[in-house]
mmCIF file of C-alpha atoms in Angstrom:
data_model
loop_
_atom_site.group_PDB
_atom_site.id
_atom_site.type_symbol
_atom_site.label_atom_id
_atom_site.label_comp_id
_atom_site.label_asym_id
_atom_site.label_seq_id
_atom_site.Cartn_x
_atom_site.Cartn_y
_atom_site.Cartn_z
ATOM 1 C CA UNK V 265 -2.261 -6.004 -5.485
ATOM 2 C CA UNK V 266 -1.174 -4.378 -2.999
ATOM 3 C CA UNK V 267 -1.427 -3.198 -0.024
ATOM 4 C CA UNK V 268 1.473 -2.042 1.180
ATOM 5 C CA UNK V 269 -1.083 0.424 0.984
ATOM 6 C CA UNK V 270 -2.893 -0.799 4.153
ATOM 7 C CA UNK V 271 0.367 0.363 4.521
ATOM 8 C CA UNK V 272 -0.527 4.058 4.892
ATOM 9 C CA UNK V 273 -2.800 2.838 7.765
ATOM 10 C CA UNK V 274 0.382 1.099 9.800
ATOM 11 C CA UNK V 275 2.555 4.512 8.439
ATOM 12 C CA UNK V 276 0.013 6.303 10.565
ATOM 13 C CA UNK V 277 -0.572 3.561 12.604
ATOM 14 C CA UNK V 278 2.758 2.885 13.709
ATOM 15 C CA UNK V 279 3.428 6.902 14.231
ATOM 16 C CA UNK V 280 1.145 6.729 17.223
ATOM 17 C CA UNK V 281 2.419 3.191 17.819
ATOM 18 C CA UNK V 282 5.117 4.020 14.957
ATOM 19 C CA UNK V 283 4.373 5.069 11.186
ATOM 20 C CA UNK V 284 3.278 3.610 7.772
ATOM 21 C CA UNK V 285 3.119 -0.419 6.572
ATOM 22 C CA UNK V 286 6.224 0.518 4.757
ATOM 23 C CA UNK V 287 7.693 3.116 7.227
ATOM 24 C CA UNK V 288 9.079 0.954 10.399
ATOM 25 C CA UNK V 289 9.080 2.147 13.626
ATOM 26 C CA UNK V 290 12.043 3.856 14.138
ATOM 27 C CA UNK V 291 14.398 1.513 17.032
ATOM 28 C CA UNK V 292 18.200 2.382 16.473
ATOM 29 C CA UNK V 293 18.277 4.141 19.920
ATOM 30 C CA UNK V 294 20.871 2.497 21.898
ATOM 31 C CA UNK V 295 17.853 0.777 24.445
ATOM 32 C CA UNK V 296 15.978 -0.284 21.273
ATOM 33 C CA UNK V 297 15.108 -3.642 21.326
ATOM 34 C CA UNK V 298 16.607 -6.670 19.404
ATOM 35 C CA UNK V 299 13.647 -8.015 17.880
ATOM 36 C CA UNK V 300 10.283 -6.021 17.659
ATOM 37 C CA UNK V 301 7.319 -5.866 14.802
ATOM 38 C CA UNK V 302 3.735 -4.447 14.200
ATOM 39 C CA UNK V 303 0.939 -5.251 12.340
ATOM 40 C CA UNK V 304 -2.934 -4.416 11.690
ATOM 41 C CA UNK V 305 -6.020 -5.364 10.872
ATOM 42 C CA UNK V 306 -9.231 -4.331 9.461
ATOM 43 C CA UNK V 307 -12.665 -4.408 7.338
ATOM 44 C CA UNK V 308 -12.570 -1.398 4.370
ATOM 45 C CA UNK V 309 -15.354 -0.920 2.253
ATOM 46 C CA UNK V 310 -13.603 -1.866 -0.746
ATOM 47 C CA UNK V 311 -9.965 -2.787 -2.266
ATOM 48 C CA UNK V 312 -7.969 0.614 -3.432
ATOM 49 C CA UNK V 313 -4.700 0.235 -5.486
ATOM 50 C CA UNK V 314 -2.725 2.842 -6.285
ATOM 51 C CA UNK V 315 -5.829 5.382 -6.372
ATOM 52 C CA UNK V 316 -7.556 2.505 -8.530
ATOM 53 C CA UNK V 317 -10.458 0.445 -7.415
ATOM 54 C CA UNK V 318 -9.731 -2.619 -7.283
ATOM 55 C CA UNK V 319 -13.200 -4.195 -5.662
ATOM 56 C CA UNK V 320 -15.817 -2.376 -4.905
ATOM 57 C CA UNK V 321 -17.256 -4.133 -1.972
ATOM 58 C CA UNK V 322 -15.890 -5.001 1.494
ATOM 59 C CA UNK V 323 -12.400 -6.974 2.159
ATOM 60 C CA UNK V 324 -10.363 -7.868 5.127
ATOM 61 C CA UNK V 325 -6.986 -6.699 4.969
ATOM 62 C CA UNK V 326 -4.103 -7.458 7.392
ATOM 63 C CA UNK V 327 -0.528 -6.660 7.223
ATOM 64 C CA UNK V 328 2.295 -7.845 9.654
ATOM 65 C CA UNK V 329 5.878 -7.533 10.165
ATOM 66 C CA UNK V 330 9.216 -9.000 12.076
ATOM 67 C CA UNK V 331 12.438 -7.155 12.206
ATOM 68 C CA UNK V 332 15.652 -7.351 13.675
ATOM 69 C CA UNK V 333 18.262 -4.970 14.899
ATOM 70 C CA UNK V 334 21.509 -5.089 13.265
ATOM 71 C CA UNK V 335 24.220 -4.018 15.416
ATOM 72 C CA UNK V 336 26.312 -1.310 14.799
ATOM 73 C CA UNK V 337 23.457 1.193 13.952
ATOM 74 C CA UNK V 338 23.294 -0.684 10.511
ATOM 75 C CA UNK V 339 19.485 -0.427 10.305
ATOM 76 C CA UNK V 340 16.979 -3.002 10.835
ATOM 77 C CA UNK V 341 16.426 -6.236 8.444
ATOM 78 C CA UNK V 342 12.953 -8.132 8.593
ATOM 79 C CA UNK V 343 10.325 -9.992 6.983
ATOM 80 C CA UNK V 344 6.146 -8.785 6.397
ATOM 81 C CA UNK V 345 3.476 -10.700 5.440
ATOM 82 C CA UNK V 346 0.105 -8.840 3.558
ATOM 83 C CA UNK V 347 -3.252 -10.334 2.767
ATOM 84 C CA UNK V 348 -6.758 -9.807 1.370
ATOM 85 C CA UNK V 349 -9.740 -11.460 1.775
ATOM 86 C CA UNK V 350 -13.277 -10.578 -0.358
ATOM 87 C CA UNK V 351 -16.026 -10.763 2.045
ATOM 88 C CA UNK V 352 -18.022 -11.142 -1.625
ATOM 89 C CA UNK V 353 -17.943 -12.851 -4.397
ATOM 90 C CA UNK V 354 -18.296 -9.422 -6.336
ATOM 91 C CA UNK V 355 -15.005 -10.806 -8.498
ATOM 92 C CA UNK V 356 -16.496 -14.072 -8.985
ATOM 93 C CA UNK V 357 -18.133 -16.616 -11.440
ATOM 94 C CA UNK V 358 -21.164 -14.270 -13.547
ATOM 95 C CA UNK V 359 -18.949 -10.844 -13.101
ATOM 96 C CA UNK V 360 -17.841 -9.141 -15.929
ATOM 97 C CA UNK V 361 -14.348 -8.745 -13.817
ATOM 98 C CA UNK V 362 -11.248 -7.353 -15.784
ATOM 99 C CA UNK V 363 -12.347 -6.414 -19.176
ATOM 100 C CA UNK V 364 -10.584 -7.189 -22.276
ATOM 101 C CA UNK V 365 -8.282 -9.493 -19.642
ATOM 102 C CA UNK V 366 -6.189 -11.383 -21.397
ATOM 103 C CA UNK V 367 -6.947 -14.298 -18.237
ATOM 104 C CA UNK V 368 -8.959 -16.294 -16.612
ATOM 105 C CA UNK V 369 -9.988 -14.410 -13.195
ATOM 106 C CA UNK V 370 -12.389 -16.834 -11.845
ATOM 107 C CA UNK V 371 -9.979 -17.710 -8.777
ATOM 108 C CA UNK V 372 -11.292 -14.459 -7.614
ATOM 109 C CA UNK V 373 -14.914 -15.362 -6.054
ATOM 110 C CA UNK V 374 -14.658 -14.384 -2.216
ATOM 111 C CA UNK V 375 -12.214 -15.675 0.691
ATOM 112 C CA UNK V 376 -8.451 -15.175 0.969
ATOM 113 C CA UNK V 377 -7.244 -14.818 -2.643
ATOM 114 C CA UNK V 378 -4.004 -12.623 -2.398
ATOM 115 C CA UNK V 379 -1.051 -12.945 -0.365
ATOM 116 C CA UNK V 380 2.184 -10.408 -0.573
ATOM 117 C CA UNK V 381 5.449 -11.578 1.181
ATOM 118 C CA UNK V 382 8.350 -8.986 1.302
ATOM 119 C CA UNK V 383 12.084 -9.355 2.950
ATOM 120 C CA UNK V 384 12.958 -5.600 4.024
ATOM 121 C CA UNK V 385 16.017 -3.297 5.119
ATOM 122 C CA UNK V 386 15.443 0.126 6.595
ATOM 123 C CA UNK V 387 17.127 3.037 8.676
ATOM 124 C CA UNK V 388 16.901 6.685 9.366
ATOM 125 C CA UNK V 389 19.551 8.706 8.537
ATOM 126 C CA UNK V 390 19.576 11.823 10.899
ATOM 127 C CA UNK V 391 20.552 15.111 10.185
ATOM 128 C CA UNK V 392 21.288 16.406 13.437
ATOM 129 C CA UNK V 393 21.597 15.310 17.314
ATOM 130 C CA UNK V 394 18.005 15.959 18.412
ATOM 131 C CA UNK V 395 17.058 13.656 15.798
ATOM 132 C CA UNK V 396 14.498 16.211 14.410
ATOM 133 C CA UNK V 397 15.746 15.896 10.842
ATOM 134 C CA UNK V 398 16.562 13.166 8.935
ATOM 135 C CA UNK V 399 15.933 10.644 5.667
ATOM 136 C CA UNK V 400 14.274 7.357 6.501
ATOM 137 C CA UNK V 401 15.089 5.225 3.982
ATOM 138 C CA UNK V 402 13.437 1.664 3.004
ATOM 139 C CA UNK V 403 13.782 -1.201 0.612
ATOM 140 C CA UNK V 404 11.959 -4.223 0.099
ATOM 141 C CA UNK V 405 11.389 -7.148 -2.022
ATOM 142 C CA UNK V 406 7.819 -7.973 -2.667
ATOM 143 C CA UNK V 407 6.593 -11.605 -3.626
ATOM 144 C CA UNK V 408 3.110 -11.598 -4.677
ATOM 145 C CA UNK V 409 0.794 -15.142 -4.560
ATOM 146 C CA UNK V 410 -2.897 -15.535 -5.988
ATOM 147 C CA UNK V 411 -3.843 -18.572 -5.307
ATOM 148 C CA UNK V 412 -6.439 -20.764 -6.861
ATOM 149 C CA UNK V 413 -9.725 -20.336 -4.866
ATOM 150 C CA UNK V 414 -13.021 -22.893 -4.664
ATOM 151 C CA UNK V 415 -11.656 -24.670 -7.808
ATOM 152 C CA UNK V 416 -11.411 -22.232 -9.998
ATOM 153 C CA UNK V 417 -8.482 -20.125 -11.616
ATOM 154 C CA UNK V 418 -4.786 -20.657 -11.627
ATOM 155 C CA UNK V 419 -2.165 -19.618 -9.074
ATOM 156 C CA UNK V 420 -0.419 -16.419 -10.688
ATOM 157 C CA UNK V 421 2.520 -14.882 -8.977
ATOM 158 C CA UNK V 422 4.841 -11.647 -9.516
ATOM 159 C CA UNK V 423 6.937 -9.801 -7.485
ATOM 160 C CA UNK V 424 8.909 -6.152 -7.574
ATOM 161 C CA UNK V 425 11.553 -4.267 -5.712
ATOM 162 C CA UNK V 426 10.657 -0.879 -3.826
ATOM 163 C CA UNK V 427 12.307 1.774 -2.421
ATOM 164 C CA UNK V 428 10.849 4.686 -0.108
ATOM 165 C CA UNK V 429 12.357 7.502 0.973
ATOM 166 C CA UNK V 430 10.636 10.074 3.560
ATOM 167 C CA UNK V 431 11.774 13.420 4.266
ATOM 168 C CA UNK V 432 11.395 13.539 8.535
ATOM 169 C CA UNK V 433 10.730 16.965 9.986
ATOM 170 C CA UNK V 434 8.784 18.665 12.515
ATOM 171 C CA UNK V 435 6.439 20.229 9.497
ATOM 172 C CA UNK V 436 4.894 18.389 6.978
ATOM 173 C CA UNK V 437 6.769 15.020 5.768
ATOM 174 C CA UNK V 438 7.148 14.660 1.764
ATOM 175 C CA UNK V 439 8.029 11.051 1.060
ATOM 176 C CA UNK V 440 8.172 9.205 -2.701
ATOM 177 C CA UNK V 441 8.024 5.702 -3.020
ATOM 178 C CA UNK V 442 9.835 4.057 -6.483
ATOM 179 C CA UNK V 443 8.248 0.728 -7.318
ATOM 180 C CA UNK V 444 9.851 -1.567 -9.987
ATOM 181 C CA UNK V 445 7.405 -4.315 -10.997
ATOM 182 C CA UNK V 446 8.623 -7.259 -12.843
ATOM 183 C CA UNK V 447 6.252 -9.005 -14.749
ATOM 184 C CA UNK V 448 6.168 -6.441 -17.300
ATOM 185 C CA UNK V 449 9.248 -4.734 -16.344
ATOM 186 C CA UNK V 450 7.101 -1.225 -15.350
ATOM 187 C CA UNK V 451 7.564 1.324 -13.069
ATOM 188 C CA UNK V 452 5.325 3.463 -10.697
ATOM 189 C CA UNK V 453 6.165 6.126 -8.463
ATOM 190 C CA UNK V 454 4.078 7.403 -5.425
ATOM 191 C CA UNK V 455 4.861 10.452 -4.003
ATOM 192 C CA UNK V 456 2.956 12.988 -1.856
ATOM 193 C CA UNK V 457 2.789 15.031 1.813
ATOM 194 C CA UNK V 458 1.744 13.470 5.527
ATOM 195 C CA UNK V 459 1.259 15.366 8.363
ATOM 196 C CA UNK V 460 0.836 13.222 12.141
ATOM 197 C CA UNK V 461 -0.884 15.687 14.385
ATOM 198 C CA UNK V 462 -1.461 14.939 18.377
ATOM 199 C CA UNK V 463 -4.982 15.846 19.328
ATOM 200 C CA UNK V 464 -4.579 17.265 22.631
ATOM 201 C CA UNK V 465 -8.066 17.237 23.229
ATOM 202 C CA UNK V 466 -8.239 13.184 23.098
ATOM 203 C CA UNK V 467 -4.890 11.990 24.767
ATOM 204 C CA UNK V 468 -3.181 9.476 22.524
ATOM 205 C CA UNK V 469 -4.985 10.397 19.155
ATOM 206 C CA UNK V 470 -2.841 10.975 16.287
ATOM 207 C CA UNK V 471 -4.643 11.773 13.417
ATOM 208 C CA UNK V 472 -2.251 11.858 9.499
ATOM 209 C CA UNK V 473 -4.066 13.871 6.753
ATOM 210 C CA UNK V 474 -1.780 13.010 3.494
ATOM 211 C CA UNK V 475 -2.092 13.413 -0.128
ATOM 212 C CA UNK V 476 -0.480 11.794 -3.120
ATOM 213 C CA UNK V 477 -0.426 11.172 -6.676
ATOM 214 C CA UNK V 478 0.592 8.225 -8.668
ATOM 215 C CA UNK V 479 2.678 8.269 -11.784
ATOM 216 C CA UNK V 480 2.877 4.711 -13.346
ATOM 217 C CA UNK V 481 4.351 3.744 -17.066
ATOM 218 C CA UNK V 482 1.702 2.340 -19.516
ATOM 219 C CA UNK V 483 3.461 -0.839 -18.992
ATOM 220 C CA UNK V 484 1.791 -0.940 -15.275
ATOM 221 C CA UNK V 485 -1.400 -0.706 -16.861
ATOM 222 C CA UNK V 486 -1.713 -4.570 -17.246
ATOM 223 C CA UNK V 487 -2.837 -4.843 -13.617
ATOM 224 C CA UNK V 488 -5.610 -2.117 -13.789
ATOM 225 C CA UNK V 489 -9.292 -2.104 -14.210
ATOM 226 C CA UNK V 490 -8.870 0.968 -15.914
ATOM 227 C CA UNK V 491 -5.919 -0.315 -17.999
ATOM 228 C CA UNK V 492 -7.291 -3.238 -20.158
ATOM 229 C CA UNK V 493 -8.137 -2.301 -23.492
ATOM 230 C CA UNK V 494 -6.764 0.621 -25.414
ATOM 231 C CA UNK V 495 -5.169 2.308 -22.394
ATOM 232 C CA UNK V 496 -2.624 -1.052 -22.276
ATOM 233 C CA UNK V 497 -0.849 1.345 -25.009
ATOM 234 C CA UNK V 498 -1.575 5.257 -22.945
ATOM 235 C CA UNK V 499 1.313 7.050 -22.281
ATOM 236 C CA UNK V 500 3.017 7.540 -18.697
ATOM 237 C CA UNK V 501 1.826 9.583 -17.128
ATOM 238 C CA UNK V 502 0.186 10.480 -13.448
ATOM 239 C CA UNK V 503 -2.573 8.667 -12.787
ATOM 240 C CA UNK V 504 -4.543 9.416 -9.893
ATOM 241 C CA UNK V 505 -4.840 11.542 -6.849
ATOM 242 C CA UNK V 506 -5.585 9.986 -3.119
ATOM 243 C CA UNK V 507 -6.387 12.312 -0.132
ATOM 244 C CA UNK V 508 -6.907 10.667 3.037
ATOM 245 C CA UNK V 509 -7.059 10.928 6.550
ATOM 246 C CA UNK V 510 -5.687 8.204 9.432
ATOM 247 C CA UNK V 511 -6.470 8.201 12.632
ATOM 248 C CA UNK V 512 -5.023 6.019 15.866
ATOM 249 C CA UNK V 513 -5.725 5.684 18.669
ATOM 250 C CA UNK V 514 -3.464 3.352 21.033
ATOM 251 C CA UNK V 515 -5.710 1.216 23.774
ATOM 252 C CA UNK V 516 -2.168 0.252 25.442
ATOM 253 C CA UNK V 517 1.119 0.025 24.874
ATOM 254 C CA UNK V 518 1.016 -2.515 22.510
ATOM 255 C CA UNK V 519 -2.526 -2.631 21.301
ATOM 256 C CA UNK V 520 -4.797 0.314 19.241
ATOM 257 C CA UNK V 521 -7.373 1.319 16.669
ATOM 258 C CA UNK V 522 -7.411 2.530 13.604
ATOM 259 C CA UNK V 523 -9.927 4.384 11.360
ATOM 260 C CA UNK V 524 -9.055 5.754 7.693
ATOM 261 C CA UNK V 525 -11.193 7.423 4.966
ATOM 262 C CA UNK V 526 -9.968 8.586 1.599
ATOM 263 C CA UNK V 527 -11.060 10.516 -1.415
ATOM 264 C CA UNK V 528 -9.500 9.120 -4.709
ATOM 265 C CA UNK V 529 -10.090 10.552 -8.290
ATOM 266 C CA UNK V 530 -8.574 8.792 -11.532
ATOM 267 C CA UNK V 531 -6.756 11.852 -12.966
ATOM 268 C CA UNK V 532 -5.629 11.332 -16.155
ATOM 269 C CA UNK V 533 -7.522 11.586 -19.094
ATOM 270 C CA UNK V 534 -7.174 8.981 -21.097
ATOM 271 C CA UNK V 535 -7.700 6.572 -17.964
ATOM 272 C CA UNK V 536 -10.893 8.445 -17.542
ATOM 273 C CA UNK V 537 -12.352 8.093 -21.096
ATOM 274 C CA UNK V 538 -10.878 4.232 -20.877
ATOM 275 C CA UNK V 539 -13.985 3.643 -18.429
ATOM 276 C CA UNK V 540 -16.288 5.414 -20.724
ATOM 277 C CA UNK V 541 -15.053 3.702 -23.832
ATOM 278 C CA UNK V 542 -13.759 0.466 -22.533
ATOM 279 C CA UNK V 543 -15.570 -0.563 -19.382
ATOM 280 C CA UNK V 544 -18.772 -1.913 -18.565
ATOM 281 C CA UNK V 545 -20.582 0.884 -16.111
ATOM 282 C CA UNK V 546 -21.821 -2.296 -13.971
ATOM 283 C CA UNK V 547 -18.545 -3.741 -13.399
ATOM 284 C CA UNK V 548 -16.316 -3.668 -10.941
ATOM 285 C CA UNK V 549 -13.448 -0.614 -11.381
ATOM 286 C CA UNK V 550 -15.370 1.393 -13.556
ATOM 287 C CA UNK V 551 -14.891 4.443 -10.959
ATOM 288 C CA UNK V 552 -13.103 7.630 -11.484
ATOM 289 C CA UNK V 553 -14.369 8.896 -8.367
ATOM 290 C CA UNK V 554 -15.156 7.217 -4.852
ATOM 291 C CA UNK V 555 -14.360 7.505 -1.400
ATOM 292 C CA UNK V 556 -13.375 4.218 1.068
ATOM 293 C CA UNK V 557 -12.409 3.820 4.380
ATOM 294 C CA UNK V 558 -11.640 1.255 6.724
ATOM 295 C CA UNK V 559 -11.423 0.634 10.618
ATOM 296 C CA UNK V 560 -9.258 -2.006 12.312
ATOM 297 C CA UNK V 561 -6.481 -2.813 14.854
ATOM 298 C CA UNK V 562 -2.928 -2.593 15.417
ATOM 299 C CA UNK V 563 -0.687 -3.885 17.577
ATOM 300 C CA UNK V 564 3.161 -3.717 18.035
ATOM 301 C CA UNK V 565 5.877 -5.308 20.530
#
């Protein structure tokens, strides 16, 4: 699911060239422009959710975004678009792929088999004049579409509603994202530290260590490799821990790379004995600890 997460990757990417997937570029200058948008797009090793592993082999990921201006320093209203594509068909026909799923995940054997369309609002409230200080704020709604792929499966949709909220500073930047899924009516919160830091050293280089944690109701568990089974009834609780490090580098104005790596450890116990109890050590998700990274693009206007 999702990748807002790729996300983290355009929050870093678009700090060089802006900040986060979900954190927008800030544009309510009196010169911004009317219309303006970035995107990215790249090859990771594997598909993380939420700290979770989602696939372990490599994906395409891409994420891209319109907004508009709204006058009156209102804030900025648009529309993004998210994808993923297995380069495998690791969560094909033959895997063992969700176990204990209560479906059919055969529509998940390689090519383009998620897309995540979102209608957003977003603006920066600032604390003082030099615009060192302030709360960006962000809310979108998130409809998610798996379609049917070579044949096999059955389109499944859901959506939720999200709201992030970043702390801006010239320190470190805490930030907590609320996200309100709908199928089963669950929540999750992310919530964690950033840090952009120029590399003087290499002009144009922005590189965003970060770390967060991710608290999710046993409800969320549905959607989980490590959540079929028994842990469909753990308690809330935080899940799992993600450190990771961005780095972008712009090639011009409107064009750069991107390169990210990240740690991620599945945290709470009874997720962890889930895998040991629950899951097949062969399949797919069956990971407490692993490390993935991607590189890419990104581009804005």
């Amino acid at each position: 699911m999702k990748k807002l997460l790729v996300a983290a990757c355009a929050a870093a990417a678009m700090v060089a060239i802006a900040e986060e997937n979900k954190d927008a570029p800030e544009a309510e200058t009196e010169s911004a422009p009317i219309v303006w948008g970035f995107g990215n797009y790249g090859l990771y090793s594997g598909y993380c959710l939420y700290g979770s592993l989602v696939n372990s082999e490599p994906v395409a990921q891409g994420y891209a975004e319109l907004n508009f201006n709204i006058p009156a320093n209102l804030g900025y209203l648009g529309l993004g678009v998210w994808s993923n594509c297995d380069l495998t068909p690791r969560r094909g026909r033959g895997n063992r792929v969700f176990i204990n799923s209560p479906t059919d995940d055969k529509n998940l054997v390689g090519g383009f088999n998620e897309w995540d369309f979102n209608v957003h609002w977003g603006k920066t409230f600032w604390f003082n004049d030099d615009q060192t200080w302030g709360l960006d704020y962000r809310t979108w709604f998130v409809w998610y579409w798996y379609p049917p792929h070579d044949g096999y499966g059955h389109t499944h949709t859901t959506w939720d509603w999200d709201h992030s909220f970043s702390l801006l500073n010239p320190y470190v930047t805490p930030y907590i994202t609320w996200v309100r899924e709908y199928t089963k009516g669950a929540n999750l919160l992310e919530f964690g530290l950033r840090r952009p830091t120029e590399i003087d050293a290499v002009e144009g280089l922005t590189l965003t260590p970060s770390i967060n944690f991710i608290w999710r109701e046993q409800q969320y568990n549905w959607c989980f490799p490590t959540g079929f089974g028994s842990c469909q009834n753990c308690n809330s609780g935080i899940a799992t821990l993600r450190i990771q490090l961005d780095a972008i580098y712009p090639i011009t104005e409107h064009f750069g790379l991107f390169a990210k790596i990240a740690y991620c450890s599945i945290i709470d116990p009874d997720l962890r004995r889930n895998i040991d109890d629950e899951l097949d050590p062969a399949a797919y998700g069956a990971t407490k600890d692993f490390v993935w990274g991607g590189i890419g693009v990104t581009f804005n206007f």
